[in-house]
mmCIF file of C-alpha atoms in Angstrom:
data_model
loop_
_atom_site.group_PDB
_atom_site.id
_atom_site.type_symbol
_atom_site.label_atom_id
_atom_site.label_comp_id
_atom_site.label_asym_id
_atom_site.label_seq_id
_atom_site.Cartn_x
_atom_site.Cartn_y
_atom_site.Cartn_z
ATOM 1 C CA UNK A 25 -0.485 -10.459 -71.111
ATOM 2 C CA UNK A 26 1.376 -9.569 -67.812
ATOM 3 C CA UNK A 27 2.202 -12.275 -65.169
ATOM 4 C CA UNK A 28 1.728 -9.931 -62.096
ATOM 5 C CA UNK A 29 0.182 -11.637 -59.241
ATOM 6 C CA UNK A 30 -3.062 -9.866 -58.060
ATOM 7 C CA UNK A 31 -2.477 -8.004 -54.440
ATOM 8 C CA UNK A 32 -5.711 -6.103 -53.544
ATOM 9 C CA UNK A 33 -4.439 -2.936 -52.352
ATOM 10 C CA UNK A 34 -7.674 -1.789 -50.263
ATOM 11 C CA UNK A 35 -7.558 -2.173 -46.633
ATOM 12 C CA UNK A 36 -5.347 -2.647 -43.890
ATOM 13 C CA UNK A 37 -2.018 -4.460 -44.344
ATOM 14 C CA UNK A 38 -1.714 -7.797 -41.796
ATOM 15 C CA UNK A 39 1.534 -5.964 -40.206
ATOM 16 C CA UNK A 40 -0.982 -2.921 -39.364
ATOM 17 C CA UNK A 41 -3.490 -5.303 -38.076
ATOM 18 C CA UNK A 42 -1.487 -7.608 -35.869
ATOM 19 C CA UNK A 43 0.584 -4.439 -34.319
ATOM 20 C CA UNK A 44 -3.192 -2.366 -33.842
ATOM 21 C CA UNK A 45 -4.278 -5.491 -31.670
ATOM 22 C CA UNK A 46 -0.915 -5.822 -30.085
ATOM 23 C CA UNK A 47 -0.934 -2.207 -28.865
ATOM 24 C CA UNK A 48 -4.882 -2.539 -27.895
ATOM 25 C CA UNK A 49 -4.129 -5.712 -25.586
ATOM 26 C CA UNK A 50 -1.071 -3.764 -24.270
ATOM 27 C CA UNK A 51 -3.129 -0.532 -22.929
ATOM 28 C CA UNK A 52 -6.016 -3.085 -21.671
ATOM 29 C CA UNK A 53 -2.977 -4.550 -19.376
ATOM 30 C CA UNK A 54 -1.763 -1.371 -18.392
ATOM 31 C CA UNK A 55 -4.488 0.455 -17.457
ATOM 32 C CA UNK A 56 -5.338 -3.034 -14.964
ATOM 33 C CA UNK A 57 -2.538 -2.895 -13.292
ATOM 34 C CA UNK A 58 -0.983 0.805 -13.549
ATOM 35 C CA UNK A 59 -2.123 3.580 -10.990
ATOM 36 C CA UNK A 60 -1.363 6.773 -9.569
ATOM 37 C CA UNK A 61 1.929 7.638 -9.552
ATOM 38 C CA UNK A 62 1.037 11.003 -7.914
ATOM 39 C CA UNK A 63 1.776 11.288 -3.981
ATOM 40 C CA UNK A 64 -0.686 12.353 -1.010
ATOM 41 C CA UNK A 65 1.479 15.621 -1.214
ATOM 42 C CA UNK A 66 -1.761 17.571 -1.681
ATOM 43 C CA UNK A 67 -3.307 16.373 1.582
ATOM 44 C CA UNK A 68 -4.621 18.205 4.184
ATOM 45 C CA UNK A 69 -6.603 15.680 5.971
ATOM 46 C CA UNK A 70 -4.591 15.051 9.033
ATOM 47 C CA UNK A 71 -6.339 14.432 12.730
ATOM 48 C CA UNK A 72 -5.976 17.017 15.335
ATOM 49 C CA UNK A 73 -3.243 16.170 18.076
ATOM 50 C CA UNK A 74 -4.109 15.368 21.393
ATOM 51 C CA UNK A 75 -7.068 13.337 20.495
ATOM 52 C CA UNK A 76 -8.786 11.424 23.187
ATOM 53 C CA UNK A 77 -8.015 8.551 21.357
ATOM 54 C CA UNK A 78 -5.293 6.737 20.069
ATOM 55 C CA UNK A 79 -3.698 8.347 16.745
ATOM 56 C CA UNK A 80 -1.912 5.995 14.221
ATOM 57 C CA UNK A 81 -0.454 6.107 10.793
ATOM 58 C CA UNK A 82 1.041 9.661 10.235
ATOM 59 C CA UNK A 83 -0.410 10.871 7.255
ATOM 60 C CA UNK A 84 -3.684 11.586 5.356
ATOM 61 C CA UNK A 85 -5.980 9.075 3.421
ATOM 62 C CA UNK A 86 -4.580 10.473 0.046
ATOM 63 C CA UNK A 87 -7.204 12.918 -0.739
ATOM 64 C CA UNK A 88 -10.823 10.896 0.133
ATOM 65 C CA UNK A 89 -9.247 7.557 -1.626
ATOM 66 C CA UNK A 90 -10.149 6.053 1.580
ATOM 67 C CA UNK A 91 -13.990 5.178 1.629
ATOM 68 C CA UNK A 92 -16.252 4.701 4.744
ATOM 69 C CA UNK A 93 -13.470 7.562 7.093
ATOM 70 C CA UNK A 94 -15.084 7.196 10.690
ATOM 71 C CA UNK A 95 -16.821 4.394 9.943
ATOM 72 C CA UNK A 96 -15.478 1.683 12.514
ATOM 73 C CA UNK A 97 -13.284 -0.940 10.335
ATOM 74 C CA UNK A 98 -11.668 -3.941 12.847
ATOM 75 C CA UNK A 99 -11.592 -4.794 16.215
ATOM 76 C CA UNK A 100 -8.259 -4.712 17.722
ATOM 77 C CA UNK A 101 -8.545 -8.299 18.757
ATOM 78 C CA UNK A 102 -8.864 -8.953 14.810
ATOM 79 C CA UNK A 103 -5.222 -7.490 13.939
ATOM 80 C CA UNK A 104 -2.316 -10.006 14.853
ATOM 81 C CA UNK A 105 0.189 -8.729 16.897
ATOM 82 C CA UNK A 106 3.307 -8.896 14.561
ATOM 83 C CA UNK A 107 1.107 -8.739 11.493
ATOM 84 C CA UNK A 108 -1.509 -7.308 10.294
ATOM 85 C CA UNK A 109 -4.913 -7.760 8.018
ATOM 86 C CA UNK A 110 -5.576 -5.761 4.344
ATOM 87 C CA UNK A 111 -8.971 -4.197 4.088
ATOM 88 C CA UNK A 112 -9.263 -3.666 0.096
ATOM 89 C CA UNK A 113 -12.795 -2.435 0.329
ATOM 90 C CA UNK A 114 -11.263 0.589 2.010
ATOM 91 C CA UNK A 115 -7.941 0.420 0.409
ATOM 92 C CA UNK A 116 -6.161 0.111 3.539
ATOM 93 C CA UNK A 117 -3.949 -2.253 5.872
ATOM 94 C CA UNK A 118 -4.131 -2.199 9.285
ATOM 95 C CA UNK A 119 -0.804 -3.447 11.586
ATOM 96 C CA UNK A 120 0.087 -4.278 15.618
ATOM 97 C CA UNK A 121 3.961 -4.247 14.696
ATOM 98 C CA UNK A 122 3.722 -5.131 18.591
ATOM 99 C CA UNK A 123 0.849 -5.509 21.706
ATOM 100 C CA UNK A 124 -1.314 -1.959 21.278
ATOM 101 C CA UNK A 125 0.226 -0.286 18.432
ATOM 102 C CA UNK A 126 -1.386 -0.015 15.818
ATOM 103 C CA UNK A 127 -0.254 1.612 12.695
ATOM 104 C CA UNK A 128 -2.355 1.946 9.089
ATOM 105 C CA UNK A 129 -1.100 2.521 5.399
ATOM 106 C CA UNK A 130 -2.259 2.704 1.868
ATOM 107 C CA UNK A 131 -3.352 -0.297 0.287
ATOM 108 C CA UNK A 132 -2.374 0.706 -2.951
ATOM 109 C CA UNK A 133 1.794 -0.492 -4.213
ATOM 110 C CA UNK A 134 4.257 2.525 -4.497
ATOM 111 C CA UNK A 135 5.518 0.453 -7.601
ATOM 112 C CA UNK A 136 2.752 0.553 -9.752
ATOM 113 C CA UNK A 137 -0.659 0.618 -7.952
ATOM 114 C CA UNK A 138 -1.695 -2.942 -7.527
ATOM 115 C CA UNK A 139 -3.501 -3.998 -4.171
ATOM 116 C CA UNK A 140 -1.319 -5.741 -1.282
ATOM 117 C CA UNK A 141 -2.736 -8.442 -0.770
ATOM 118 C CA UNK A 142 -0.940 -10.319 2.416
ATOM 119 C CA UNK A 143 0.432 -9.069 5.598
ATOM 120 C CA UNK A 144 3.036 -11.733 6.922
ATOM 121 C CA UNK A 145 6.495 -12.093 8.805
ATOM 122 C CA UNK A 146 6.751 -8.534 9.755
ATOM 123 C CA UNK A 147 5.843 -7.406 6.132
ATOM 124 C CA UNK A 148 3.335 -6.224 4.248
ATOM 125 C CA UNK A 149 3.161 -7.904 0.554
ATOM 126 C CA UNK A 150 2.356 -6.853 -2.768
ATOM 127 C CA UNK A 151 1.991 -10.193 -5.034
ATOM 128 C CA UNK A 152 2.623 -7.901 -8.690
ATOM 129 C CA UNK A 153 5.937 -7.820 -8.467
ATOM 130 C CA UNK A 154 7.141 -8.916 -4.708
ATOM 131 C CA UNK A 155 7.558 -5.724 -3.266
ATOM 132 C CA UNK A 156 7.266 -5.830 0.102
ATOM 133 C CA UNK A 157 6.634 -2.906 3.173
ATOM 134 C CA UNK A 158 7.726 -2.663 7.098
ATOM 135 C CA UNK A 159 4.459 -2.998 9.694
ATOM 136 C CA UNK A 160 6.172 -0.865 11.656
ATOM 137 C CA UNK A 161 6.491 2.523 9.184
ATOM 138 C CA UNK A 162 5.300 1.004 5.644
ATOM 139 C CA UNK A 163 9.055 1.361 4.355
ATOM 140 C CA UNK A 164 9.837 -0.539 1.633
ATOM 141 C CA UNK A 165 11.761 -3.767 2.525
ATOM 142 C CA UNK A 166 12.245 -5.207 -1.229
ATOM 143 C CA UNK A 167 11.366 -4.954 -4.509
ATOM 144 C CA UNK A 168 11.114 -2.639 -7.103
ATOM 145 C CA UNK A 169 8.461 -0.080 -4.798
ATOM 146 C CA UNK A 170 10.097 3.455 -5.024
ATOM 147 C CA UNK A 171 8.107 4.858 -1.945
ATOM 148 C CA UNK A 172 7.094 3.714 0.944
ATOM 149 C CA UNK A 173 3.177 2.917 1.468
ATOM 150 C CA UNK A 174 1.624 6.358 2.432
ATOM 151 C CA UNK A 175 0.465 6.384 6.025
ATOM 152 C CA UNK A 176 -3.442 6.460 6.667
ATOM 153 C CA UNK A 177 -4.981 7.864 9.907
ATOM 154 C CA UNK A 178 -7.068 5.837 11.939
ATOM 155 C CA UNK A 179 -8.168 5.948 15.247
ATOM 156 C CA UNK A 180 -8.246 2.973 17.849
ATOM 157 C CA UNK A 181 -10.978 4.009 21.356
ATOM 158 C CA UNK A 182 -11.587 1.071 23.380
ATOM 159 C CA UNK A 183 -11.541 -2.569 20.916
ATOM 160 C CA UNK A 184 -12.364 -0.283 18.109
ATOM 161 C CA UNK A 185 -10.071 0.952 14.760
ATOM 162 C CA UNK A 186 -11.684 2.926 12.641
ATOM 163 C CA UNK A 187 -10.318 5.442 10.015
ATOM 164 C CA UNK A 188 -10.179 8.936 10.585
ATOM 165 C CA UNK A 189 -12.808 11.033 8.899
#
């Protein structure tokens, strides 16, 4: 008679197990927070010059990212001079870096696609990892953001912004 301890060989080893879940809870975070690392390079969608109305931001949506283009998105009187307000339905944040400018950029972090979230002190922030963009030309100010936030055309006639279609 043989001593050997009985080790079912069908199925899955634990080691296979626990590193399958591992790497399944790894894409699930991932694919949350990672975007687009691609650029607006491909855009075309830029607004004529010499508008009647105020042009701002100096580049296109992105490619359509930008729901609801022409629709009208603030009042003036609702973007702080000095700040600024994120509209995430529309993926976009709206500045006054001072009295009657106003400037618009991607809502979406160079770093690695999360959502700003807060516009304050002159900066717009992403909470992910603390990077952090100029009001003024969406440059990045700190943290690990590569690019700065792509600009967005809008349009501002009268107390109206709304994004260029």
């Amino acid at each position: 008679m043989t001593s050997a301890s009985f080790h079912p060989t069908t199925g899955p080893a634990r080691r296979t197990v626990v590193a399958a879940a591992g790497a399944a809870g790894l894409t699930a975070v991932l694919a949350a927070c990672g975007g687009s690392d691609d650029d607006a390079s491909g855009d075309t969608g830029t607004a004529p010059s010499g508008s009647p109305s105020q042009e701002a931001g100096g580049g296109g949506s992105g490619g359509g990212e930008n729901a609801g283009a022409g629709a009208a998105l603030a009042a003036t009187a609702d973007i702080p001079e000095g700040g600024g307000k994120v509209f995430p339905d529309q993926k976009v944040v709206v500045t006054q870096p001072v009295a009657g400018d106003f400037k618009a950029f991607s809502a979406t972090c160079t770093h690695q696609g999360c959502a700003v979230k807060s516009v304050a002190d002159g900066l717009i922030n992403c909470p992910c990892h603390n990077s952090s963009f100029s009001i003024t030309d969406g440059s990045v100010q700190g943290g690990p953001a590569p690019k700065p936030l792509p600009a967005v055309q809008i349009t501002v006639s009268g107390d109206s912004i709304r994004l260029a279609g």
